[in-house]
Short mmCIF file of C-alpha atoms and ligand atoms in Angstrom, two decimals:
data_model
loop_
_atom_site.label_atom_id
_atom_site.label_comp_id
_atom_site.label_asym_id
_atom_site.label_seq_id
_atom_site.Cartn_x
_atom_site.Cartn_y
_atom_site.Cartn_z
CA UNK V 1 72.99 209.14 57.66
CA UNK V 2 76.29 208.79 55.81
CA UNK V 3 77.86 205.40 56.37
CA UNK V 4 81.30 204.23 55.25
CA UNK V 5 81.87 200.49 55.40
CA UNK V 6 85.40 199.15 55.43
CA UNK V 7 86.03 195.50 54.66
CA UNK V 8 88.65 193.23 53.14
CA UNK V 9 86.17 191.61 50.70
CA UNK V 10 83.09 192.73 48.81
CA UNK V 11 80.95 190.64 46.44
CA UNK V 12 81.02 190.69 43.39
CA UNK V 13 84.47 192.30 43.21
CA UNK V 14 86.29 190.05 45.66
CA UNK V 15 85.16 187.05 47.66
CA UNK V 16 86.68 184.40 49.81
CA UNK V 17 83.85 183.79 52.28
CA UNK V 18 80.47 184.90 53.59
CA UNK V 19 81.88 188.26 54.71
CA UNK V 20 82.01 189.35 51.07
CA UNK V 21 78.31 188.57 50.61
CA UNK V 22 77.37 190.73 53.58
CA UNK V 23 79.27 193.62 52.00
CA UNK V 24 77.57 192.95 48.68
CA UNK V 25 74.09 193.12 50.20
CA UNK V 26 73.84 195.14 53.42
CA UNK V 27 75.02 198.46 51.87
CA UNK V 28 72.42 198.18 49.10
CA UNK V 29 69.67 197.42 51.61
CA UNK V 30 70.67 200.46 53.69
CA UNK V 31 70.74 202.59 50.59
CA UNK V 32 67.22 201.45 49.71
CA UNK V 33 66.14 202.66 53.15
CA UNK V 34 67.39 206.11 52.14
CA UNK V 35 70.87 206.21 53.68
CA UNK V 36 74.07 207.15 51.87
CA UNK V 37 76.52 204.25 51.96
CA UNK V 38 80.08 203.89 50.66
CA UNK V 39 82.21 200.77 50.72
CA UNK V 40 86.02 200.92 50.99
CA UNK V 41 88.02 197.82 50.11
CA UNK V 42 91.42 196.81 48.66
CA UNK V 43 92.04 196.73 44.93
CA UNK V 44 93.18 193.11 44.70
CA UNK V 45 94.29 191.45 41.49
CA UNK V 46 91.17 190.44 39.56
CA UNK V 47 88.90 193.19 40.89
CA UNK V 48 89.35 195.36 37.82
CA UNK V 49 88.55 192.47 35.50
CA UNK V 50 85.42 191.52 37.42
CA UNK V 51 84.22 195.12 37.41
CA UNK V 52 84.70 195.23 33.61
CA UNK V 53 82.76 192.02 33.16
CA UNK V 54 79.91 193.41 35.27
CA UNK V 55 79.75 196.49 33.07
CA UNK V 56 80.76 198.75 35.94
CA UNK V 57 84.43 199.46 35.11
CA UNK V 58 86.68 201.09 37.67
CA UNK V 59 87.37 204.78 37.29
CA UNK V 60 90.25 206.62 38.84
CA UNK V 61 88.99 209.24 41.28
CA UNK V 62 90.19 212.70 40.12
CA UNK V 63 92.86 213.92 42.55
CA UNK V 64 92.60 210.52 44.18
CA UNK V 65 96.30 210.11 44.91
CA UNK V 66 97.33 210.26 48.51
CA UNK V 67 99.72 208.66 50.97
CA UNK V 68 99.25 206.47 54.03
CA UNK V 69 101.78 206.72 56.88
CA UNK V 70 103.24 203.26 57.52
CA UNK V 71 106.07 203.35 60.06
CA UNK V 72 108.40 206.12 58.94
CA UNK V 73 107.28 206.02 55.32
CA UNK V 74 104.49 207.75 53.44
CA UNK V 75 103.23 204.95 51.25
CA UNK V 76 101.44 205.97 48.04
CA UNK V 77 97.84 204.97 47.39
CA UNK V 78 95.33 205.66 44.66
CA UNK V 79 91.54 205.76 44.94
CA UNK V 80 89.39 204.05 42.32
CA UNK V 81 85.65 203.86 42.26
CA UNK V 82 82.87 201.66 40.94
CA UNK V 83 79.35 200.81 42.08
CA UNK V 84 77.63 197.74 43.49
CA UNK V 85 75.14 196.09 41.10
CA UNK V 86 72.00 198.18 41.16
CA UNK V 87 74.06 201.33 41.19
CA UNK V 88 72.99 202.78 44.54
CA UNK V 89 76.24 202.24 46.40
CA UNK V 90 79.67 203.58 45.50
CA UNK V 91 82.64 201.33 46.18
CA UNK V 92 86.05 202.94 46.66
CA UNK V 93 89.06 200.75 46.04
CA UNK V 94 92.37 201.33 47.74
CA UNK V 95 95.15 200.68 45.27
CA UNK V 96 98.70 199.77 46.16
CA UNK V 97 100.08 197.02 43.96
CA UNK V 98 102.85 196.07 46.36
CA UNK V 99 100.27 195.06 48.98
CA UNK V 100 97.29 193.90 46.98
CA UNK V 101 98.27 192.84 43.47
CA UNK V 102 98.66 189.17 44.42
CA UNK V 103 96.96 185.87 43.70
CA UNK V 104 95.44 185.48 47.18
CA UNK V 105 93.89 188.00 49.58
CA UNK V 106 95.39 186.68 52.81
CA UNK V 107 97.44 183.64 51.85
CA UNK V 108 99.93 182.38 49.29
CA UNK V 109 98.14 180.35 46.67
CA UNK V 110 100.97 177.81 46.51
CA UNK V 111 100.74 176.53 50.10
CA UNK V 112 97.96 178.62 51.74
CA UNK V 113 100.41 180.05 54.25
CA UNK V 114 99.66 183.58 55.48
CA UNK V 115 101.49 186.38 53.72
CA UNK V 116 104.40 187.46 55.90
CA UNK V 117 103.38 191.11 55.65
CA UNK V 118 99.67 190.73 56.49
CA UNK V 119 100.00 193.04 59.47
CA UNK V 120 101.37 195.81 57.26
CA UNK V 121 98.82 195.09 54.50
CA UNK V 122 95.88 195.52 56.82
CA UNK V 123 97.34 198.43 58.77
CA UNK V 124 97.38 199.94 55.30
CA UNK V 125 93.69 199.13 54.85
CA UNK V 126 92.60 200.32 58.33
CA UNK V 127 94.50 203.59 58.10
CA UNK V 128 94.20 203.92 54.33
CA UNK V 129 90.40 203.91 54.66
CA UNK V 130 90.57 207.12 56.68
CA UNK V 131 93.12 208.71 54.36
CA UNK V 132 90.84 207.70 51.49
CA UNK V 133 87.88 209.44 53.15
CA UNK V 134 89.98 212.60 53.49
CA UNK V 135 91.28 212.47 49.92
CA UNK V 136 87.91 211.74 48.32
CA UNK V 137 85.97 214.07 50.59
CA UNK V 138 83.82 211.57 52.49
CA UNK V 139 82.72 212.64 55.95
CA UNK V 140 80.94 209.60 57.37
CA UNK V 141 78.67 209.82 60.40
CA UNK V 142 79.34 206.13 60.90
CA UNK V 143 82.43 204.11 60.07
CA UNK V 144 81.36 200.47 59.97
CA UNK V 145 84.29 198.02 60.08
CA UNK V 146 84.14 194.26 59.59
CA UNK V 147 86.35 191.58 61.13
CA UNK V 148 90.03 191.74 62.06
CA UNK V 149 91.52 193.21 58.84
CA UNK V 150 89.78 196.50 59.68
CA UNK V 151 90.06 196.29 63.48
CA UNK V 152 92.51 199.15 63.83
CA UNK V 153 90.30 201.70 62.09
CA UNK V 154 88.15 202.52 65.18
CA UNK V 155 91.36 203.10 67.15
CA UNK V 156 92.65 205.45 64.47
CA UNK V 157 89.40 207.42 64.55
CA UNK V 158 89.70 207.90 68.30
CA UNK V 159 93.42 208.45 68.76
CA UNK V 160 94.97 209.74 65.52
CA UNK V 161 92.20 211.24 63.40
CA UNK V 162 89.95 212.70 66.08
CA UNK V 163 90.36 216.21 64.70
CA UNK V 164 89.54 215.18 61.12
CA UNK V 165 86.59 212.95 62.02
CA UNK V 166 85.08 214.51 65.12
CA UNK V 167 81.90 212.78 66.14
CA UNK V 168 82.27 209.93 63.63
CA UNK V 169 80.81 206.86 65.32
CA UNK V 170 82.58 203.54 64.90
CA UNK V 171 80.93 200.14 64.56
CA UNK V 172 82.82 196.85 64.45
CA UNK V 173 81.01 193.68 63.39
CA UNK V 174 82.44 190.36 64.50
CA UNK V 175 81.60 187.79 61.86
CA UNK V 176 83.90 185.10 63.20
CA UNK V 177 85.79 185.36 66.48
CA UNK V 178 88.23 182.62 65.50
CA UNK V 179 90.22 184.95 63.22
CA UNK V 180 91.96 187.58 65.32
CA UNK V 181 94.86 189.08 63.38
CA UNK V 182 97.56 188.56 65.99
CA UNK V 183 101.01 189.93 65.17
CA UNK V 184 104.18 190.77 67.06
CA UNK V 185 104.25 193.85 69.24
CA UNK V 186 106.89 195.80 67.30
CA UNK V 187 104.25 196.39 64.64
CA UNK V 188 102.94 199.14 66.92
CA UNK V 189 105.59 201.30 65.24
CA UNK V 190 104.40 200.33 61.81
CA UNK V 191 100.83 201.20 62.77
CA UNK V 192 102.00 204.59 64.08
CA UNK V 193 100.03 204.12 67.29
CA UNK V 194 101.33 205.34 70.66
CA UNK V 195 102.94 202.71 72.88
CA UNK V 196 100.66 203.86 75.68
CA UNK V 197 97.91 201.86 73.91
CA UNK V 198 100.00 198.71 74.18
CA UNK V 199 98.58 197.40 77.44
CA UNK V 200 96.29 194.52 78.37
CA UNK V 201 93.20 196.73 78.49
CA UNK V 202 93.80 197.93 74.93
CA UNK V 203 95.75 196.43 72.04
CA UNK V 204 98.02 193.97 73.78
CA UNK V 205 97.12 190.31 73.61
CA UNK V 206 99.49 188.12 75.62
CA UNK V 207 102.55 190.04 74.52
CA UNK V 208 101.39 190.42 70.93
CA UNK V 209 99.12 192.88 69.21
CA UNK V 210 95.63 191.86 68.06
CA UNK V 211 93.67 193.64 65.35
CA UNK V 212 90.42 192.03 66.49
CA UNK V 213 90.93 193.18 70.06
CA UNK V 214 91.60 196.69 68.77
CA UNK V 215 88.20 196.67 67.08
CA UNK V 216 86.54 195.31 70.22
CA UNK V 217 88.01 197.88 72.58
CA UNK V 218 87.95 200.74 70.09
CA UNK V 219 84.52 200.71 68.46
CA UNK V 220 81.49 202.47 69.92
CA UNK V 221 79.24 199.45 69.36
CA UNK V 222 79.84 195.83 68.47
CA UNK V 223 77.20 194.04 66.43
CA UNK V 224 77.73 190.37 65.82
CA UNK V 225 75.80 188.06 63.53
CA UNK V 226 73.31 186.66 66.04
CA UNK V 227 72.31 187.34 69.65
CA UNK V 228 73.18 183.86 70.76
CA UNK V 229 76.63 184.05 69.13
CA UNK V 230 77.11 187.35 70.97
CA UNK V 231 76.47 185.48 74.24
CA UNK V 232 78.57 182.48 73.27
CA UNK V 233 81.68 184.49 72.47
CA UNK V 234 81.61 185.85 76.01
CA UNK V 235 82.21 182.35 77.35
CA UNK V 236 85.54 180.65 77.83
CA UNK V 237 84.56 177.69 75.62
CA UNK V 238 83.65 179.78 72.59
CA UNK V 239 85.38 183.11 73.12
CA UNK V 240 88.67 181.95 71.58
CA UNK V 241 90.52 183.88 74.28
CA UNK V 242 88.53 187.11 73.72
CA UNK V 243 85.75 186.30 76.21
CA UNK V 244 87.22 188.56 78.93
CA UNK V 245 87.39 191.69 76.81
CA UNK V 246 84.01 190.96 75.23
CA UNK V 247 82.38 190.55 78.62
CA UNK V 248 83.70 194.00 79.53
CA UNK V 249 81.85 195.33 76.49
CA UNK V 250 78.70 193.24 76.83
CA UNK V 251 76.47 196.33 77.02
CA UNK V 252 77.57 197.34 73.54
CA UNK V 253 77.20 193.90 71.93
CA UNK V 254 74.19 193.44 69.63
CA UNK V 255 73.07 190.42 67.64
CA UNK V 256 71.84 191.02 64.09
CA UNK V 257 71.21 187.98 61.93
CA UNK V 258 72.39 188.39 58.33
CA UNK V 259 69.81 188.49 55.58
CA UNK V 260 69.53 186.26 52.54
CA UNK V 261 69.57 187.32 48.93
CA UNK V 262 65.91 186.87 48.04
CA UNK V 263 66.61 187.46 44.34
CA UNK V 264 68.62 184.25 44.36
CA UNK V 265 66.82 182.27 47.08
CA UNK V 266 63.10 182.51 46.40
CA UNK V 267 61.08 179.36 45.59
CA UNK V 268 58.52 181.43 43.68
CA UNK V 269 61.06 182.59 41.09
CA UNK V 270 64.08 180.27 41.41
CA UNK V 271 65.12 179.24 37.86
CA UNK V 272 67.28 176.39 39.19
CA UNK V 273 64.38 174.21 40.37
CA UNK V 274 61.96 172.22 38.18
CA UNK V 275 58.79 173.79 39.61
CA UNK V 276 58.25 177.03 41.49
CA UNK V 277 56.08 177.29 44.59
CA UNK V 278 55.12 179.65 47.38
CA UNK V 279 53.24 179.75 50.67
CA UNK V 280 50.04 180.29 48.66
CA UNK V 281 50.62 177.36 46.34
CA UNK V 282 52.81 174.54 47.57
CA UNK V 283 52.11 172.11 44.73
CA UNK V 284 55.46 172.70 43.00
CA UNK V 285 57.35 171.43 46.03
CA UNK V 286 56.14 167.86 45.47
CA UNK V 287 57.50 168.02 41.92
CA UNK V 288 60.85 169.23 43.24
CA UNK V 289 60.93 166.30 45.67
CA UNK V 290 60.28 163.89 42.87
CA UNK V 291 63.01 165.38 40.70
CA UNK V 292 65.42 165.25 43.62
CA UNK V 293 64.66 161.59 44.35
CA UNK V 294 65.11 160.76 40.71
CA UNK V 295 68.40 162.61 40.38
CA UNK V 296 69.92 160.79 43.34
CA UNK V 297 68.50 157.36 42.51
CA UNK V 298 66.18 157.21 45.52
CA UNK V 299 62.83 155.44 45.60
CA UNK V 300 59.95 157.59 44.29
CA UNK V 301 58.08 157.86 47.58
CA UNK V 302 56.13 161.10 47.95
CA UNK V 303 55.25 160.39 51.58
CA UNK V 304 58.58 159.21 52.93
CA UNK V 305 60.26 162.14 54.68
CA UNK V 306 63.40 163.38 52.90
CA UNK V 307 66.16 165.06 54.91
CA UNK V 308 68.69 167.30 53.21
CA UNK V 309 72.09 168.50 54.37
CA UNK V 310 74.47 170.93 52.62
CA UNK V 311 77.69 172.10 54.19
CA UNK V 312 81.44 172.03 54.34
CA UNK V 313 82.26 168.58 55.71
CA UNK V 314 84.10 169.76 58.82
CA UNK V 315 83.73 169.40 62.59
CA UNK V 316 82.04 172.80 62.96
CA UNK V 317 79.06 171.55 60.98
CA UNK V 318 78.43 168.60 63.30
CA UNK V 319 79.79 165.88 61.05
CA UNK V 320 81.13 163.91 63.99
CA UNK V 321 77.61 163.74 65.43
CA UNK V 322 76.27 162.59 62.09
CA UNK V 323 78.87 159.86 61.98
CA UNK V 324 77.57 158.52 65.26
CA UNK V 325 73.84 159.06 64.68
CA UNK V 326 73.23 158.40 60.97
CA UNK V 327 73.61 154.60 60.89
CA UNK V 328 70.92 154.36 63.57
CA UNK V 329 68.70 157.05 62.04
CA UNK V 330 68.71 155.37 58.66
CA UNK V 331 66.85 152.46 60.21
CA UNK V 332 63.78 154.72 60.20
CA UNK V 333 61.58 155.10 57.20
CA UNK V 334 63.31 158.16 55.74
CA UNK V 335 65.53 159.31 52.92
CA UNK V 336 68.67 161.43 53.22
CA UNK V 337 70.65 163.50 50.75
CA UNK V 338 73.98 165.12 51.58
CA UNK V 339 75.89 167.68 49.49
CA UNK V 340 79.32 168.88 50.50
CA UNK V 341 83.02 168.40 50.41
CA UNK V 342 85.64 168.58 53.09
CA UNK V 343 87.60 166.33 55.37
CA UNK V 344 88.49 162.93 53.89
CA UNK V 345 87.20 160.98 56.90
CA UNK V 346 83.72 162.48 56.52
CA UNK V 347 83.67 161.98 52.76
CA UNK V 348 84.58 158.34 53.33
CA UNK V 349 81.88 157.92 55.96
CA UNK V 350 79.16 159.43 53.76
CA UNK V 351 80.34 157.31 50.83
CA UNK V 352 79.91 154.24 52.99
CA UNK V 353 76.38 155.28 53.98
CA UNK V 354 75.47 155.66 50.33
CA UNK V 355 76.93 152.25 49.44
CA UNK V 356 74.94 150.64 52.25
CA UNK V 357 71.66 152.45 51.46
CA UNK V 358 71.71 153.09 47.70
CA UNK V 359 67.92 153.65 47.44
CA UNK V 360 67.50 155.90 50.46
CA UNK V 361 70.79 157.80 50.78
CA UNK V 362 71.93 160.24 48.11
CA UNK V 363 75.33 161.89 48.06
CA UNK V 364 77.19 164.49 46.05
CA UNK V 365 80.74 165.29 47.18
CA UNK V 366 81.16 168.66 45.50
CA UNK V 367 80.53 172.36 45.80
CA UNK V 368 77.54 172.73 43.52
CA UNK V 369 75.16 175.67 43.82
CA UNK V 370 72.60 174.28 41.38
CA UNK V 371 72.41 171.07 43.41
CA UNK V 372 72.00 173.14 46.58
CA UNK V 373 68.89 174.84 45.18
CA UNK V 374 67.24 171.54 44.25
CA UNK V 375 68.01 170.00 47.65
CA UNK V 376 66.57 173.02 49.46
CA UNK V 377 63.45 172.89 47.31
CA UNK V 378 62.87 169.14 47.25
CA UNK V 379 63.66 168.12 50.84
CA UNK V 380 61.09 168.00 53.63
CA UNK V 381 63.58 168.69 56.41
CA UNK V 382 67.05 170.15 56.62
CA UNK V 383 69.65 168.98 59.11
CA UNK V 384 72.19 171.34 60.76
CA UNK V 385 73.60 169.68 63.90
CA UNK V 386 76.39 172.26 64.15
CA UNK V 387 78.90 172.46 66.96
CA UNK V 388 78.84 176.25 66.52
CA UNK V 389 77.45 178.61 63.90
CA UNK V 390 77.83 182.40 64.15
CA UNK V 391 74.88 183.05 61.83
CA UNK V 392 74.26 180.33 59.26
CA UNK V 393 72.50 180.73 55.94
CA UNK V 394 71.14 177.33 55.07
CA UNK V 395 68.52 177.32 57.83
CA UNK V 396 67.22 180.60 56.40
CA UNK V 397 67.10 179.23 52.85
CA UNK V 398 65.32 176.17 54.25
CA UNK V 399 62.69 178.26 56.02
CA UNK V 400 62.03 180.17 52.84
CA UNK V 401 61.67 176.91 50.84
CA UNK V 402 59.28 175.25 53.31
CA UNK V 403 61.96 172.77 54.28
CA UNK V 404 61.68 172.41 58.02
CA UNK V 405 65.05 172.90 59.75
CA UNK V 406 66.27 170.51 62.42
CA UNK V 407 69.17 172.30 64.11
CA UNK V 408 71.37 172.38 67.15
CA UNK V 409 70.48 175.49 69.16
CA UNK V 410 73.76 177.35 68.76
CA UNK V 411 74.53 180.88 67.48
CA UNK V 412 72.34 182.01 64.59
CA UNK V 413 70.56 178.66 64.49
CA UNK V 414 69.21 179.29 68.00
CA UNK V 415 68.09 182.79 67.04
CA UNK V 416 66.18 181.77 63.94
CA UNK V 417 64.69 178.32 64.56
CA UNK V 418 61.88 178.01 67.12
CA UNK V 419 61.37 174.43 68.24
CA UNK V 420 57.92 172.91 67.73
CA UNK V 421 57.66 171.78 71.32
CA UNK V 422 59.67 174.47 73.09
CA UNK V 423 58.22 177.28 70.99
CA UNK V 424 54.74 176.07 71.79
CA UNK V 425 53.13 173.55 69.53
CA UNK V 426 49.87 174.93 68.36
CA UNK V 427 51.24 178.49 68.40
CA UNK V 428 52.12 180.30 65.24
CA UNK V 429 55.76 180.74 66.21
CA UNK V 430 57.31 177.30 65.82
CA UNK V 431 59.16 176.86 62.53
CA UNK V 432 61.38 173.82 63.11
CA UNK V 433 63.08 171.53 65.60
CA UNK V 434 66.14 172.14 67.71
CA UNK V 435 68.24 170.42 70.35
CA UNK V 436 70.70 171.76 72.91
CA UNK V 437 73.18 169.10 73.88
CA UNK V 438 75.88 168.26 71.41
CA UNK V 439 75.25 164.51 71.56
CA UNK V 440 74.07 161.90 69.06
CA UNK V 441 71.15 161.08 71.38
CA UNK V 442 69.90 164.68 71.35
CA UNK V 443 70.24 164.84 67.56
CA UNK V 444 68.32 161.57 67.15
CA UNK V 445 65.63 162.75 69.51
CA UNK V 446 65.04 165.92 67.49
CA UNK V 447 64.88 164.04 64.17
CA UNK V 448 62.54 161.43 65.62
CA UNK V 449 60.23 164.19 66.88
CA UNK V 450 60.27 165.73 63.40
CA UNK V 451 59.50 162.38 61.76
CA UNK V 452 56.56 161.90 64.11
CA UNK V 453 55.07 165.31 63.35
CA UNK V 454 55.58 164.80 59.62
CA UNK V 455 52.78 162.23 59.75
CA UNK V 456 50.37 164.93 60.90
CA UNK V 457 49.96 166.66 57.55
CA UNK V 458 48.13 169.72 58.88
CA UNK V 459 50.55 170.43 61.70
CA UNK V 460 53.46 169.95 59.31
CA UNK V 461 51.99 172.27 56.75
CA UNK V 462 51.52 174.92 59.43
CA UNK V 463 55.19 174.56 60.41
CA UNK V 464 56.26 174.99 56.78
CA UNK V 465 54.06 178.02 56.23
CA UNK V 466 55.27 179.78 59.37
CA UNK V 467 58.86 179.57 58.11
CA UNK V 468 57.98 180.53 54.55
CA UNK V 469 56.17 183.67 55.68
CA UNK V 470 58.96 184.97 57.88
CA UNK V 471 61.08 187.88 56.72
CA UNK V 472 64.78 187.00 56.42
CA UNK V 473 65.56 189.71 53.89
CA UNK V 474 68.47 192.12 54.10
CA UNK V 475 65.93 194.88 54.60
CA UNK V 476 65.13 193.48 58.05
CA UNK V 477 68.85 193.29 58.95
CA UNK V 478 69.43 196.78 57.57
CA UNK V 479 66.70 198.22 59.80
CA UNK V 480 68.31 196.59 62.82
CA UNK V 481 71.70 197.96 61.79
CA UNK V 482 70.20 201.45 61.56
CA UNK V 483 69.10 201.18 65.20
CA UNK V 484 72.59 200.15 66.19
CA UNK V 485 74.12 203.01 64.18
CA UNK V 486 71.89 205.44 66.08
CA UNK V 487 73.17 204.06 69.37
CA UNK V 488 76.74 204.39 68.13
CA UNK V 489 76.13 208.00 67.14
CA UNK V 490 74.72 208.82 70.57
CA UNK V 491 77.85 207.41 72.14
CA UNK V 492 80.08 209.31 69.73
CA UNK V 493 78.18 212.52 70.45
CA UNK V 494 78.65 212.02 74.19
CA UNK V 495 82.33 211.33 73.63
CA UNK V 496 82.65 214.52 71.62
CA UNK V 497 80.80 216.55 74.25
CA UNK V 498 82.99 215.04 76.98
CA UNK V 499 86.13 215.88 75.00
CA UNK V 500 85.01 219.45 74.47
CA UNK V 501 84.13 219.89 78.12
CA UNK V 502 87.56 218.50 78.94
CA UNK V 503 89.18 221.00 76.61
CA UNK V 504 87.22 223.89 78.11
CA UNK V 505 88.14 222.78 81.62
P1 LIG Z 1 79.97 178.72 56.27
O1 LIG Z 1 80.23 180.11 55.77
O2 LIG Z 1 80.51 178.43 57.64
O3 LIG Z 1 80.38 177.64 55.29
P2 LIG Z 1 77.13 179.38 56.00
O4 LIG Z 1 75.89 178.58 56.30
O5 LIG Z 1 77.19 180.76 56.60
O6 LIG Z 1 78.38 178.51 56.43
O7 LIG Z 1 77.27 179.55 54.44
C1 LIG Z 1 77.59 178.49 53.62
C2 LIG Z 1 77.07 178.75 52.22
O8 LIG Z 1 77.75 177.91 51.31
C3 LIG Z 1 75.61 178.43 52.08
O9 LIG Z 1 75.06 179.30 51.13
C4 LIG Z 1 75.61 176.99 51.57
O10 LIG Z 1 74.48 176.65 50.83
C5 LIG Z 1 76.83 177.03 50.70
N1 LIG Z 1 77.45 175.72 50.54
C6 LIG Z 1 78.22 175.06 51.43
N2 LIG Z 1 78.64 173.88 50.91
C7 LIG Z 1 78.11 173.81 49.67
C8 LIG Z 1 78.19 172.85 48.61
N3 LIG Z 1 78.87 171.72 48.76
N4 LIG Z 1 77.55 173.11 47.46
C9 LIG Z 1 76.86 174.26 47.32
N5 LIG Z 1 76.74 175.20 48.27
C10 LIG Z 1 77.37 174.98 49.43
#
């Protein structure tokens, strides 16, 4: 299969959030399974420099000059190429300095306001990706688009480029429904799309035009980053206004949990922790716990359960629940370490907890990847009481490090953590603890259940080992994506056959 991925970020060339990491890993995993994968992304300021530093400098594609129709103009573009680390995946960069040679990707660096011309910049990406394919000679079987900046591409394939890309299947992954790319309706002209598509069933969104909605109505299939998140975004509470259109497409929604980078997150080889360990030899984990307690000034108590938490300190991550539950929880015989930065009110609250419990509460208000590795390795449990979480990574790192997750059953957390009681204690499936209701009482109840089981060393060990032996690699995700691509191709083939029949008739 030949797969072209289009995205507005790709690690290690450009990164603002988790989306970039997916683009840095999934293509390589697909390529290792024997598929041909290309990535298409903007040539932002800084990309060239990063490519040089990586030893994979950009090269201009011979004859790689082309134009992209934007409104009445033919806007010039140039194709550059490099490869992802490992060399198996080619990345094609779309160059236009007017659009992309800026400090930020989406926002002004001075005040973090959106660029005024974001609609035009990402029309250029969505349409430019197809012009790039034509210019460079790529004929993808599957065009896999990610999040709103690429949402128009599936529509282009169906309505403007159907002759050039007949039978190309389109896939649109929703990583976060909250970002929708909504712009005023006159941009239909800029996008060069027929006004007949500007209706409530298609691109119109309450009088405006939405890139995300275009992807949702246009793509053949719609993977999102967990099954549960796929269900949640079809509800009024969590659909951010897109629940109606997503419900219409529920048959084509699939949940595929992201993988983790096991070169970076593997307790058996992790160079950032004082002792390595694995499911076959857990002894190093006790040393990590000791080092962690020492670093944060906690009492050296090997048998007191230690709970870790690492996240942005924002509502999404359940910080308001923590604020209500932690003072009570800390009355138990446990230790707690939090790492994160974010809203001032939560930083203040955690600071107060530390001041009140200096020997059992550790805190680091920073973004610190080294500290994150030690906390994952040295903690016994990991707390994620999130309000919502499309996929989540930390519960997967925790499972891998034998650090039993205690999570709220939302989105990717619900898909990956099987509660000890609900999943069947005594079975081999349980790997953590979870709670449904977003209340301090439910959170406390889950932690108290975990603390009780912690005393049963054998049962606890079994819980740890189940998580550690599970496969959360990108290879697993890539296999699931391949299934979804096959479904998309079947749909595209039917569409093509239908179109041909129509033409014959
Ligand atoms: P989100 O993208 O919503 O922040 P994810 O769980 O998908 O949540 O990914 C967050 C990533 O950022 C994880 O790898 C987590 O370990 C990391 N992270 C978050 N806060 C910190 C921090 N303060 N220090 C180090 N790593 C952090």
